[in-house]
């Protein structure tokens, strides 16, 4: 249930509603809103009676929420969530581009990549310092050394940094260096980690699990938001199907469906999604045309020498060409880039 | 194997190559090409020796084909196939829009829909007279009565007509009325039907089976082309995945992959693909951005009263709005509409 | 809706019910039953009022059917359908084994296979004369010549014959030779063919489509039964998933689910299901343990020389070993073999 | 690469091989074996030359390992791994049954369940104290209180205990109480957790991820084994497909495939696999017939009042009936139970 306060409700009126919710043994969640305060209620089994709240002073309405996800749903918060990352606004009218190498490999590589994607118009640098790998015998990332190189690249270019955190153990360290914390597809339902992300004061980029339904994905975001962190963006990166010609099947259907169901920003990762360099630009364009708020693209100065995912990384020149097309498509859907 | 003739090879030289192929117990297929003739060879087990042909007069080259699909592959025919449907060119620089109701229901309905989609810029009218239905108890289409109404709509509007043929039995009748023969997703591997389509002198719109791999789909097209009919377009209409929020999962990854592998035109059906009216426009835009040569969209004068697929049909007004966006996206990828 | 007649209802009473159904513009289907007659009603949109029938003479009950499949459902016919194939009873207490080569290749091959599987205890010989092949360039079967060899093997061994029919065109010919008509997975939703099978007086073995849901599969069977042919068996042969180590994913979950939902016999095809010779026996055993009424297994005198599916065909010796295990498992679930 | 020592190789000879491996910058893993010692080599990029080791004293053979999984593969260790859990031997001739409630809910519930499953022949008690739940608002388990109740049930019945550990944070605590640590499906590729399990001295029950390929699953086990813990059992619990009538699709194909590829024991979970109480017994029987080393079944004294998964839990009486059938099937495949 959602209790919507009147535009000029007083703090005392709000507090009284919160108090009544808690006295019923339930949780109250204040929902950020430009015009007025709303208070989400969770923890109830079965429906609540709106009459409990409707007649309280300052209350405009008490609404039943039909979806299993509550705080992330548009039913509860109609206006788009805009995540402000030091001035870069994710979820607003401008389409944000995140780009950079799959893994941070060396000082030269990351700086070269950062300068190149900055020049082409990216606002956020991506790069993995901790790499989840199917095999224990593959390159697992540079760890803190990689984080330091990302921080250096940020300093040199002014780009913000998004990088993956794989576990609670390294959460504080990664949060020290990163501007956005990426949660990988295989960790989408790592509930212990999700709960801790609710307490973090950094934006989260939550990748979709390879076989997660849209509902499960929203429920995973709900874990973070219910923990107190409203700065969550959802990143479609391809689902697992029977098709073997592509690495994954980038599910662009999820983009308009999510934009209707949730107020959180939606990001598209065409690089992991299709997994073939020559087709990344087509899927990036399609993602923007479908309504994504951002794209995240792998770019490597020398893809053929990359320690991971070279076959799906663009060269700086290919990335620059993509950016030009992306700008036109953004205009076609009423956005800027 | 593919035998490529020199630009000015004589008919006698071509005939000699065909003769040698047949004398080896194999099939020869002349491949249409703007510049020069090529002759595909099929029926061999294991590799052939290029030396059999390379030294013959008029032969430029003899090339091994690495894919299991031969005549539909870009290895064998590099330039795009353009299907000319009475002046409407599918596969060329212009993006073609096909639109109309799921089923032909009545004279009023089909004429109203035809005039509306024509006014908004569609070139081809879609509409089913024979409807494959999961249940034997559902509306199965108006049959020949429906075909007559489509022909009437063509006469009134000048639109070309695409409609489904479900079996060999009705093939001749449908071919009499239609400009393009649609093969439904569930018939994609109806090999008996595919073989007969090879003998038909009408373009074919071959929908992807709901769980067909791209390779299987190209092999299905190969059946038609190997039978002698090169006018085949491939229509992505959504695959089956675990996701239940959408009717199917429109697989736009298939668009750039197909454009690289085959010379045949690629069509996107966002209506069946996502199956939700409010999201059809987003997927249509994304399809064009991904590189489709055409889109096929369900439009119904009164979607809420449709006998089938009303929940995924656009109103004429929604279709008109989509066309405006589609034109801008087409421009962004260097096409017209 | 289902109208259940009293045990000793007269023909006149039955006729009166049928008459009333037809007078309402609906279809009446007499349902075979050991104890009493029941009459299924189809063609209605929305629910019917049981009061229309409950008070008629001879009527015991009028029951709403909740599933979209009607005549194939256990709601409508509680007792198991037993298909009598010249004395071999499919769906009864005895588990039936069908075995033989993928394709009929030669007189020697089919006779050798037939004698071997007969000796080991099979009751029905399988073998394809028309082969649906992904590629137009692969071996497509011996056609009528193959059917004649199957008939010869039947004459020599007394085995019954199951073989595939691919289209309406060859339906009469195949029905002339075969004891059971197999409908391949890719034709499961070939509705034109299904409708014709309703008029045939031969049992049907309906294979599950590679991505068909259980509900769609039952609806496909409903097409045949609604057409008048109640002799339909359902054959699970593996579904398409993301797993690539096996040819398909044999879905044994379907076995108990089907046995609860429908009165039709359920057959398991471990050969196509897992597609790996060394694992066929394990899946055959599991199929029987899960409750299948029959298994259908590929056996070839010389699998390594088979023209199709050799990698998943058992040798006669392997088949004999499987039969011994199968007998014990059958006993464990209260069946004979 | 695998270096196989002669049966009577001395410790000094073994040490010399290990030394040479390390001097090449690679890792050496001693593989437990009844007859003789083998040493697995990992960390190499590209192939190694067997000549490096073949001529060393005490070396019988140096074998290239073709699979990406090394230490878990049968190429490297041919004989079955038998995990000894205080006398209960998992992977040996006897089929082990694990049973109990989904979640530990109360003292009465867990003790009642434990006595019931013990009486019917189970050897290991299952029960969740930490529950991974899709929604943050659902019952999340009793945590340490639940572990204490499991320990109490062990004391009272002599059953061993398997329970889930969700994160590194609680690993030491769960390991203190449990005899086997279960890793849930959604944590199958939680690589940070897997690496820590390599250092634990407790057996691991590694559930398959809902869309994990068999290869990925074996690679996840490889993480644990490469870390030093060879006591890993693999638990099939259903994969995600398009079918919606069952909770998951229990993939029994995985059982014979795994038994051929790896020496680790294979467990089947029919309860989560099919997710419907009335069909659990059929799938449990099929699992044993397919070659599983153990089954794990949900049993609840009052399934209708369970806090989680009641719809798929057997009553004690249903479990007892299943055990009787299971014994006969076990005998049919040459096992005891």
Short mmCIF file of N, CA, C and O in Angstrom, two decimals, chain A residues 27 29 42-43 45 68-71 131-137 139-140 166-170 186-187 189-192 195-196 210-213 215-216 219-220 222-223 226 240 307, chain D residues 27 29 42-43 45 68-71 131-137 139-140 166-170 186-187 189-192 195-196 210-213 215-216 219-220 222-223 226 240 307:
data_model
loop_
_atom_site.label_atom_id
_atom_site.label_comp_id
_atom_site.label_asym_id
_atom_site.label_seq_id
_atom_site.Cartn_x
_atom_site.Cartn_y
_atom_site.Cartn_z
N UNK A 27 6.58 -1.93 7.88
CA UNK A 27 7.64 -0.99 7.58
C UNK A 27 7.10 0.19 6.77
O UNK A 27 6.26 0.01 5.89
N UNK A 29 8.24 3.37 4.21
CA UNK A 29 9.34 3.82 3.35
C UNK A 29 8.95 5.16 2.74
O UNK A 29 8.01 5.22 1.94
N UNK A 42 5.38 -1.82 3.49
CA UNK A 42 5.68 -3.21 3.15
C UNK A 42 5.65 -4.04 4.43
O UNK A 42 5.65 -3.50 5.54
N UNK A 43 5.62 -5.34 4.25
CA UNK A 43 5.65 -6.23 5.41
C UNK A 43 4.30 -6.82 5.74
O UNK A 43 4.20 -7.73 6.57
N UNK A 45 0.98 -9.07 5.18
CA UNK A 45 0.50 -10.28 4.49
C UNK A 45 -0.95 -9.99 4.14
O UNK A 45 -1.74 -9.63 5.01
N UNK A 68 4.06 -7.27 -7.17
CA UNK A 68 4.87 -7.77 -6.05
C UNK A 68 6.05 -6.84 -5.76
O UNK A 68 6.55 -6.81 -4.65
N UNK A 69 6.50 -6.10 -6.77
CA UNK A 69 7.53 -5.09 -6.51
C UNK A 69 6.76 -3.83 -6.17
O UNK A 69 5.76 -3.49 -6.81
N UNK A 70 7.21 -3.15 -5.14
CA UNK A 70 6.46 -2.01 -4.62
C UNK A 70 7.21 -0.70 -4.88
O UNK A 70 6.80 0.12 -5.67
N UNK A 71 8.34 -0.55 -4.17
CA UNK A 71 9.01 0.75 -4.17
C UNK A 71 9.61 1.09 -5.52
O UNK A 71 9.83 2.26 -5.81
N UNK A 131 36.94 -9.54 -12.01
CA UNK A 131 36.26 -10.15 -13.14
C UNK A 131 35.68 -11.50 -12.76
O UNK A 131 36.42 -12.42 -12.41
N UNK A 132 34.37 -11.65 -12.82
CA UNK A 132 33.80 -12.99 -12.60
C UNK A 132 34.07 -13.85 -13.84
O UNK A 132 33.67 -13.47 -14.94
N UNK A 133 34.76 -14.94 -13.68
CA UNK A 133 35.13 -15.78 -14.82
C UNK A 133 34.62 -17.19 -14.64
O UNK A 133 34.75 -17.77 -13.56
N UNK A 134 34.08 -17.75 -15.70
CA UNK A 134 33.54 -19.11 -15.66
C UNK A 134 34.59 -20.11 -15.18
O UNK A 134 34.27 -21.07 -14.47
N UNK A 135 35.83 -19.90 -15.55
CA UNK A 135 36.90 -20.84 -15.18
C UNK A 135 37.81 -20.26 -14.12
O UNK A 135 38.19 -19.09 -14.20
N UNK A 136 38.19 -21.06 -13.13
CA UNK A 136 39.12 -20.55 -12.11
C UNK A 136 40.51 -20.30 -12.66
O UNK A 136 41.34 -19.71 -11.97
N UNK A 137 40.77 -20.75 -13.88
CA UNK A 137 42.11 -20.64 -14.44
C UNK A 137 42.25 -19.42 -15.36
O UNK A 137 43.29 -19.22 -15.96
N UNK A 139 42.07 -15.16 -16.31
CA UNK A 139 42.45 -13.86 -15.74
C UNK A 139 41.31 -13.30 -14.89
O UNK A 139 40.20 -13.16 -15.36
N UNK A 140 41.59 -12.99 -13.62
CA UNK A 140 40.54 -12.58 -12.71
C UNK A 140 40.54 -11.08 -12.39
O UNK A 140 39.81 -10.64 -11.49
N UNK A 166 32.03 -7.66 -6.69
CA UNK A 166 31.60 -9.06 -6.74
C UNK A 166 31.13 -9.61 -5.41
O UNK A 166 30.50 -10.65 -5.36
N UNK A 167 31.50 -8.94 -4.30
CA UNK A 167 31.17 -9.53 -3.01
C UNK A 167 31.17 -8.47 -1.91
O UNK A 167 31.68 -7.36 -2.08
N UNK A 168 30.59 -8.85 -0.79
CA UNK A 168 30.51 -7.96 0.36
C UNK A 168 31.91 -7.61 0.86
O UNK A 168 32.16 -6.46 1.26
N UNK A 169 32.80 -8.56 0.80
CA UNK A 169 34.16 -8.39 1.29
C UNK A 169 34.85 -7.16 0.70
O UNK A 169 35.55 -6.43 1.39
N UNK A 170 34.70 -6.98 -0.62
CA UNK A 170 35.39 -5.88 -1.28
C UNK A 170 34.49 -4.66 -1.51
O UNK A 170 34.89 -3.72 -2.19
N UNK A 186 25.49 -12.60 -12.88
CA UNK A 186 25.43 -13.82 -12.05
C UNK A 186 25.18 -13.50 -10.58
O UNK A 186 24.92 -14.38 -9.78
N UNK A 187 25.32 -12.25 -10.21
CA UNK A 187 25.06 -11.84 -8.83
C UNK A 187 23.70 -11.16 -8.67
O UNK A 187 23.39 -10.66 -7.59
N UNK A 189 20.85 -12.19 -8.19
CA UNK A 189 20.06 -12.70 -7.06
C UNK A 189 20.96 -13.14 -5.91
O UNK A 189 20.62 -14.08 -5.18
N UNK A 190 22.08 -12.47 -5.74
CA UNK A 190 22.92 -12.67 -4.56
C UNK A 190 22.32 -11.78 -3.48
O UNK A 190 22.70 -10.62 -3.30
N UNK A 191 21.34 -12.35 -2.77
CA UNK A 191 20.50 -11.53 -1.90
C UNK A 191 21.30 -10.92 -0.74
O UNK A 191 21.00 -9.82 -0.29
N UNK A 192 22.32 -11.64 -0.26
CA UNK A 192 23.14 -11.10 0.82
C UNK A 192 23.84 -9.82 0.36
O UNK A 192 23.91 -8.84 1.10
N UNK A 195 21.25 -6.89 -0.17
CA UNK A 195 20.82 -6.25 1.07
C UNK A 195 21.86 -5.22 1.53
O UNK A 195 21.50 -4.13 1.99
N UNK A 196 23.15 -5.56 1.36
CA UNK A 196 24.19 -4.62 1.76
C UNK A 196 24.24 -3.39 0.86
O UNK A 196 24.62 -2.30 1.29
N UNK A 210 21.17 -13.86 -16.51
CA UNK A 210 21.02 -14.38 -17.88
C UNK A 210 19.69 -15.10 -18.13
O UNK A 210 19.28 -15.24 -19.26
N UNK A 211 19.04 -15.56 -17.06
CA UNK A 211 17.72 -16.15 -17.30
C UNK A 211 16.70 -15.58 -16.33
O UNK A 211 15.71 -16.22 -16.01
N UNK A 212 16.94 -14.35 -15.89
CA UNK A 212 16.00 -13.72 -14.97
C UNK A 212 14.81 -13.17 -15.72
O UNK A 212 14.96 -12.53 -16.76
N UNK A 213 13.63 -13.36 -15.18
CA UNK A 213 12.45 -12.69 -15.73
C UNK A 213 12.52 -11.22 -15.33
O UNK A 213 13.23 -10.84 -14.39
N UNK A 215 10.25 -9.63 -13.88
CA UNK A 215 9.72 -9.52 -12.52
C UNK A 215 10.80 -9.83 -11.47
O UNK A 215 10.95 -9.10 -10.48
N UNK A 216 11.57 -10.89 -11.69
CA UNK A 216 12.63 -11.21 -10.73
C UNK A 216 13.67 -10.10 -10.65
O UNK A 216 14.24 -9.83 -9.59
N UNK A 219 12.35 -7.40 -8.62
CA UNK A 219 12.38 -7.80 -7.20
C UNK A 219 13.79 -7.67 -6.64
O UNK A 219 13.98 -7.33 -5.47
N UNK A 220 14.81 -7.94 -7.47
CA UNK A 220 16.19 -7.78 -7.01
C UNK A 220 16.46 -6.30 -6.73
O UNK A 220 17.08 -5.95 -5.72
N UNK A 222 14.24 -4.22 -5.91
CA UNK A 222 13.44 -3.90 -4.72
C UNK A 222 14.24 -4.18 -3.44
O UNK A 222 14.10 -3.45 -2.46
N UNK A 223 15.06 -5.24 -3.44
CA UNK A 223 15.92 -5.51 -2.27
C UNK A 223 16.78 -4.29 -1.95
O UNK A 223 16.92 -3.90 -0.79
N UNK A 226 14.48 -1.22 -0.97
CA UNK A 226 13.87 -1.43 0.34
C UNK A 226 14.91 -1.25 1.44
O UNK A 226 14.58 -0.92 2.58
N UNK A 240 19.74 -15.74 -21.91
CA UNK A 240 20.17 -17.02 -22.48
C UNK A 240 19.01 -17.65 -23.23
O UNK A 240 17.93 -17.85 -22.67
N UNK A 307 42.67 -8.97 -22.80
CA UNK A 307 42.73 -10.18 -21.96
C UNK A 307 41.34 -10.79 -21.80
O UNK A 307 41.21 -11.92 -21.35
N UNK D 27 50.50 -24.53 -11.40
CA UNK D 27 50.03 -25.13 -10.15
C UNK D 27 49.98 -26.64 -10.27
O UNK D 27 49.59 -27.18 -11.31
N UNK D 29 48.32 -30.14 -8.53
CA UNK D 29 47.23 -30.60 -7.66
C UNK D 29 47.32 -32.11 -7.51
O UNK D 29 47.14 -32.83 -8.50
N UNK D 42 47.50 -27.14 -13.62
CA UNK D 42 46.66 -26.07 -14.15
C UNK D 42 47.46 -24.78 -14.20
O UNK D 42 48.53 -24.68 -13.61
N UNK D 43 46.93 -23.81 -14.91
CA UNK D 43 47.58 -22.51 -14.98
C UNK D 43 48.32 -22.29 -16.29
O UNK D 43 48.77 -21.19 -16.57
N UNK D 45 48.76 -21.74 -20.28
CA UNK D 45 48.04 -21.23 -21.45
C UNK D 45 48.54 -22.08 -22.61
O UNK D 45 49.73 -22.17 -22.85
N UNK D 68 37.70 -28.23 -20.56
CA UNK D 68 38.08 -27.03 -19.80
C UNK D 68 38.03 -27.28 -18.30
O UNK D 68 38.73 -26.62 -17.54
N UNK D 69 37.20 -28.24 -17.86
CA UNK D 69 37.24 -28.63 -16.45
C UNK D 69 38.27 -29.73 -16.35
O UNK D 69 38.32 -30.63 -17.18
N UNK D 70 39.11 -29.64 -15.35
CA UNK D 70 40.25 -30.55 -15.26
C UNK D 70 40.07 -31.50 -14.09
O UNK D 70 39.86 -32.70 -14.27
N UNK D 71 40.16 -30.94 -12.87
CA UNK D 71 40.24 -31.79 -11.68
C UNK D 71 38.94 -32.55 -11.43
O UNK D 71 38.94 -33.58 -10.77
N UNK D 131 17.14 -18.62 3.88
CA UNK D 131 16.36 -18.87 2.67
C UNK D 131 16.54 -17.77 1.65
O UNK D 131 16.17 -16.61 1.93
N UNK D 132 17.08 -18.08 0.48
CA UNK D 132 17.13 -17.07 -0.57
C UNK D 132 15.72 -16.89 -1.14
O UNK D 132 15.13 -17.84 -1.61
N UNK D 133 15.18 -15.69 -1.03
CA UNK D 133 13.80 -15.45 -1.49
C UNK D 133 13.76 -14.37 -2.54
O UNK D 133 14.40 -13.32 -2.38
N UNK D 134 12.99 -14.60 -3.58
CA UNK D 134 12.86 -13.63 -4.68
C UNK D 134 12.45 -12.26 -4.17
O UNK D 134 12.88 -11.23 -4.68
N UNK D 135 11.60 -12.24 -3.16
CA UNK D 135 11.10 -10.97 -2.64
C UNK D 135 11.72 -10.64 -1.29
O UNK D 135 11.82 -11.51 -0.42
N UNK D 136 12.08 -9.37 -1.06
CA UNK D 136 12.64 -9.01 0.25
C UNK D 136 11.59 -9.06 1.35
O UNK D 136 11.94 -8.95 2.52
N UNK D 137 10.33 -9.21 0.97
CA UNK D 137 9.27 -9.16 1.97
C UNK D 137 8.82 -10.55 2.40
O UNK D 137 7.88 -10.68 3.17
N UNK D 139 9.41 -14.55 4.06
CA UNK D 139 10.10 -15.21 5.17
C UNK D 139 11.52 -15.62 4.77
O UNK D 139 11.71 -16.32 3.78
N UNK D 140 12.51 -15.16 5.53
CA UNK D 140 13.90 -15.36 5.13
C UNK D 140 14.63 -16.43 5.96
O UNK D 140 15.85 -16.57 5.86
N UNK D 166 24.47 -19.07 2.37
CA UNK D 166 24.21 -18.09 1.32
C UNK D 166 25.35 -17.12 1.07
O UNK D 166 25.36 -16.43 0.06
N UNK D 167 26.28 -17.04 2.02
CA UNK D 167 27.32 -16.02 1.86
C UNK D 167 28.53 -16.36 2.70
O UNK D 167 28.49 -17.19 3.60
N UNK D 168 29.63 -15.66 2.40
CA UNK D 168 30.89 -15.86 3.10
C UNK D 168 30.73 -15.48 4.57
O UNK D 168 31.27 -16.14 5.46
N UNK D 169 29.95 -14.45 4.80
CA UNK D 169 29.75 -13.93 6.15
C UNK D 169 29.30 -15.01 7.15
O UNK D 169 29.77 -15.06 8.28
N UNK D 170 28.35 -15.85 6.70
CA UNK D 170 27.81 -16.87 7.60
C UNK D 170 28.44 -18.24 7.40
O UNK D 170 27.98 -19.22 7.98
N UNK D 186 21.03 -20.05 -7.28
CA UNK D 186 21.36 -18.67 -7.67
C UNK D 186 22.78 -18.29 -7.26
O UNK D 186 23.29 -17.26 -7.69
N UNK D 187 23.40 -19.09 -6.43
CA UNK D 187 24.79 -18.84 -6.02
C UNK D 187 25.79 -19.73 -6.75
O UNK D 187 26.96 -19.72 -6.44
N UNK D 189 27.25 -19.53 -9.47
CA UNK D 189 28.40 -18.81 -10.03
C UNK D 189 28.76 -17.60 -9.16
O UNK D 189 29.26 -16.60 -9.66
N UNK D 190 28.57 -17.73 -7.86
CA UNK D 190 29.07 -16.73 -6.91
C UNK D 190 30.52 -17.13 -6.64
O UNK D 190 30.84 -17.88 -5.72
N UNK D 191 31.40 -16.63 -7.52
CA UNK D 191 32.77 -17.14 -7.52
C UNK D 191 33.52 -16.82 -6.23
O UNK D 191 34.37 -17.59 -5.79
N UNK D 192 33.20 -15.69 -5.61
CA UNK D 192 33.87 -15.34 -4.34
C UNK D 192 33.54 -16.39 -3.29
O UNK D 192 34.40 -16.83 -2.52
N UNK D 195 35.25 -19.85 -4.14
CA UNK D 195 36.67 -19.91 -3.80
C UNK D 195 36.87 -20.19 -2.31
O UNK D 195 37.76 -20.97 -1.95
N UNK D 196 36.00 -19.62 -1.48
CA UNK D 196 36.11 -19.86 -0.04
C UNK D 196 35.73 -21.29 0.33
O UNK D 196 36.23 -21.85 1.30
N UNK D 210 19.75 -22.11 -12.52
CA UNK D 210 18.54 -22.39 -13.31
C UNK D 210 18.77 -22.33 -14.82
O UNK D 210 17.99 -22.90 -15.57
N UNK D 211 19.81 -21.63 -15.27
CA UNK D 211 20.07 -21.67 -16.71
C UNK D 211 21.54 -21.98 -16.98
O UNK D 211 22.09 -21.61 -18.00
N UNK D 212 22.16 -22.70 -16.05
CA UNK D 212 23.57 -23.06 -16.22
C UNK D 212 23.70 -24.25 -17.16
O UNK D 212 22.96 -25.22 -17.05
N UNK D 213 24.64 -24.18 -18.07
CA UNK D 213 24.97 -25.35 -18.88
C UNK D 213 25.71 -26.35 -18.00
O UNK D 213 26.26 -25.99 -16.94
N UNK D 215 28.49 -27.65 -18.64
CA UNK D 215 29.90 -27.25 -18.61
C UNK D 215 30.14 -26.15 -17.56
O UNK D 215 31.10 -26.22 -16.79
N UNK D 216 29.27 -25.16 -17.51
CA UNK D 216 29.44 -24.09 -16.51
C UNK D 216 29.34 -24.64 -15.09
O UNK D 216 30.03 -24.18 -14.18
N UNK D 219 32.48 -26.27 -14.23
CA UNK D 219 33.50 -25.26 -13.98
C UNK D 219 33.32 -24.66 -12.58
O UNK D 219 34.29 -24.30 -11.92
N UNK D 220 32.07 -24.51 -12.14
CA UNK D 220 31.83 -24.00 -10.79
C UNK D 220 32.37 -24.99 -9.76
O UNK D 220 33.01 -24.60 -8.78
N UNK D 222 34.76 -26.98 -10.31
CA UNK D 222 36.22 -26.90 -10.46
C UNK D 222 36.80 -25.81 -9.56
O UNK D 222 37.89 -25.98 -9.01
N UNK D 223 36.09 -24.69 -9.40
CA UNK D 223 36.54 -23.63 -8.48
C UNK D 223 36.76 -24.21 -7.08
O UNK D 223 37.75 -23.92 -6.43
N UNK D 226 39.62 -26.95 -7.19
CA UNK D 226 40.93 -26.32 -7.39
C UNK D 226 41.38 -25.62 -6.12
O UNK D 226 42.58 -25.44 -5.89
N UNK D 240 15.44 -23.64 -16.25
CA UNK D 240 14.38 -22.73 -16.69
C UNK D 240 14.13 -22.92 -18.19
O UNK D 240 15.05 -22.81 -18.99
N UNK D 307 5.69 -22.58 5.61
CA UNK D 307 5.99 -21.18 5.31
C UNK D 307 6.60 -21.01 3.93
O UNK D 307 6.68 -19.90 3.41
#
